[in-house]
Amino acid sequence: MIDVRLEHVRPFVEDETRTNDLKTRLKEAKKALQEKKGPGSAFTGWVDLPARTRQELDRIRVLAARHREMSDVLLVIGIGGSYLGARAALEALDAYFPHDDEPEVIFAGHNISGEYLEDLRDYLSDKRFSINVISKSGTTTEPAIAFRFFKRLLEERFGADEAKERIVATTDASKGALRTLADKEGYETFVIPDDVGGRYSFLTPVGLFPVAFKGHDIESMLDGAENARERYFTDSEGMNPLDAYVMYRNALYESGKKIELFVHYEPKFRHLSEWWKQLFGESEGKDGKGLFVASASFTTDLHSLGQYIQDGERHLFATVFSVKEPRRVSVIREEKNDSDNLNYLAGTTVDTVNKKAMEGTLIAHESGNVPSIVIETDKMDAYTFGHVIYFFELACALSGYVLGVNPFDQPGVEAYKRNMFALLGKKGFEDRAEELAKRMKKTR
Ligand code: PA5
């Protein structure tokens, strides 16, 4: 399913003591995760999600079909782990440009832009729409603002009773403002299990309901994830592709590479990169440790970041995500006068050109002291997407344990929220507001 190519990274990881030590730490990490004895073990329920979510498949599909009947657009309101997976999946699986009769999924609540809300209201003015509001805590500011805004629009358009029928809330079983509101208003709800953190929640209704609304095969997605679980987690003999990825990225980090650049050569993986960045950034970046995760879309970004990557400070490596078979093939045609000098490519597919660009870049980067780990899949479909999601979730959790951090918490995210609430005058943040006022006076 997934192959990891190591020929462009091996020359950089030659220290046997380091690799042996990493192999031992990785083995211990896997054992800790399997036995639920590592840091944050109360949040490792995602490991068994492929089997657990199967029990909910029918309900997800039936509800998705009902909303597809009544709406042209599903507005998915959420941020971070409550949004990125679904967006990544739809971008990876859908055609680049929508067909006329296709249901549409639009995302909101992942920014604090009034312009975005107003423009989206205009866009929705002649459309039948439903809302899927997703928040595990049920208290996150960005989605709460967007939900208030669009719930009102639904009520104005369809009346209070029908508006309720058009809302699905995905949230905690018992806690948070969204749960209270959903119970009070009688919305349909999905539960995000207590033992699954936001960024590990794609394989719950958080990710699967929007994907099912669009008509993709969510059972196949779970099959792909289940297969990843068997291959990389249950079967721990030898060095599988996931072990190799975890080991090499940590070996590079320990030998001084501080930035991991997730690179793809197909623009439809932009949000897979965003999801990956959030997963690894929030899981590993703590206690003064962790790779800084960034991303680039090649070949587009070879014309912007390419110079730096080839020649700038030597503190990065690339993780290249590549799909062998494109969904569609486009062939370059011969032209009589060859005025653009492209006839040497006549008969070649555009994908072949893309792959040659990739191979050429891998070699150039290796020469420029930028190692690359290549993660390859045969194709991209619902099954593979589920497999890839599980692969990276597991790699991230094990990598966090190898690094010596708790990959399931995110204490650092609270810092900006406390200041924002204090500056907005929210009740309970008076002391912080006073501290900030003094600090701002001093620095002005
Ligand atoms: O991974 C995480 O825990 C976060 O990125 C959350 O998903 C994000 O902050 C949204 O939180 P919530 O679902 O509680 O609104």
mmCIF file of C-alpha atoms in Angstrom, residues 53-54 96 132 161 207 222 234 242 267 274 280-281 295 334-335 370 375 413 417 427 432 436-437:
data_model
loop_
_atom_site.group_PDB
_atom_site.id
_atom_site.type_symbol
_atom_site.label_atom_id
_atom_site.label_comp_id
_atom_site.label_asym_id
_atom_site.label_seq_id
_atom_site.Cartn_x
_atom_site.Cartn_y
_atom_site.Cartn_z
ATOM 1 C CA THR A 53 -16.593 3.653 13.737
ATOM 2 C CA ARG A 54 -17.904 0.752 11.634
ATOM 3 C CA TYR A 96 -10.376 19.691 -9.392
ATOM 4 C CA ASN A 132 -22.514 20.308 10.287
ATOM 5 C CA ASP A 161 -38.237 24.371 13.095
ATOM 6 C CA GLY A 207 -14.272 13.399 8.997
ATOM 7 C CA LEU A 222 -12.225 2.462 7.138
ATOM 8 C CA THR A 234 -0.234 -5.146 14.955
ATOM 9 C CA LEU A 242 6.110 3.229 8.944
ATOM 10 C CA PRO A 267 -1.989 20.390 -5.988
ATOM 11 C CA GLU A 274 -2.226 21.231 6.154
ATOM 12 C CA PHE A 280 2.752 16.708 13.718
ATOM 13 C CA GLY A 281 3.130 20.345 14.787
ATOM 14 C CA SER A 295 4.961 22.219 3.443
ATOM 15 C CA GLU A 334 2.762 16.952 -31.434
ATOM 16 C CA GLU A 335 2.520 20.287 -33.270
ATOM 17 C CA VAL A 370 18.790 18.131 1.677
ATOM 18 C CA ILE A 375 6.356 8.062 0.769
ATOM 19 C CA VAL A 413 -2.460 26.498 22.040
ATOM 20 C CA LYS A 417 -6.651 32.172 23.662
ATOM 21 C CA LYS A 427 -15.592 37.115 32.218
ATOM 22 C CA ARG A 432 -4.851 38.528 32.725
ATOM 23 C CA LEU A 436 -1.666 42.727 29.612
ATOM 24 C CA ALA A 437 -2.701 46.370 30.053
#
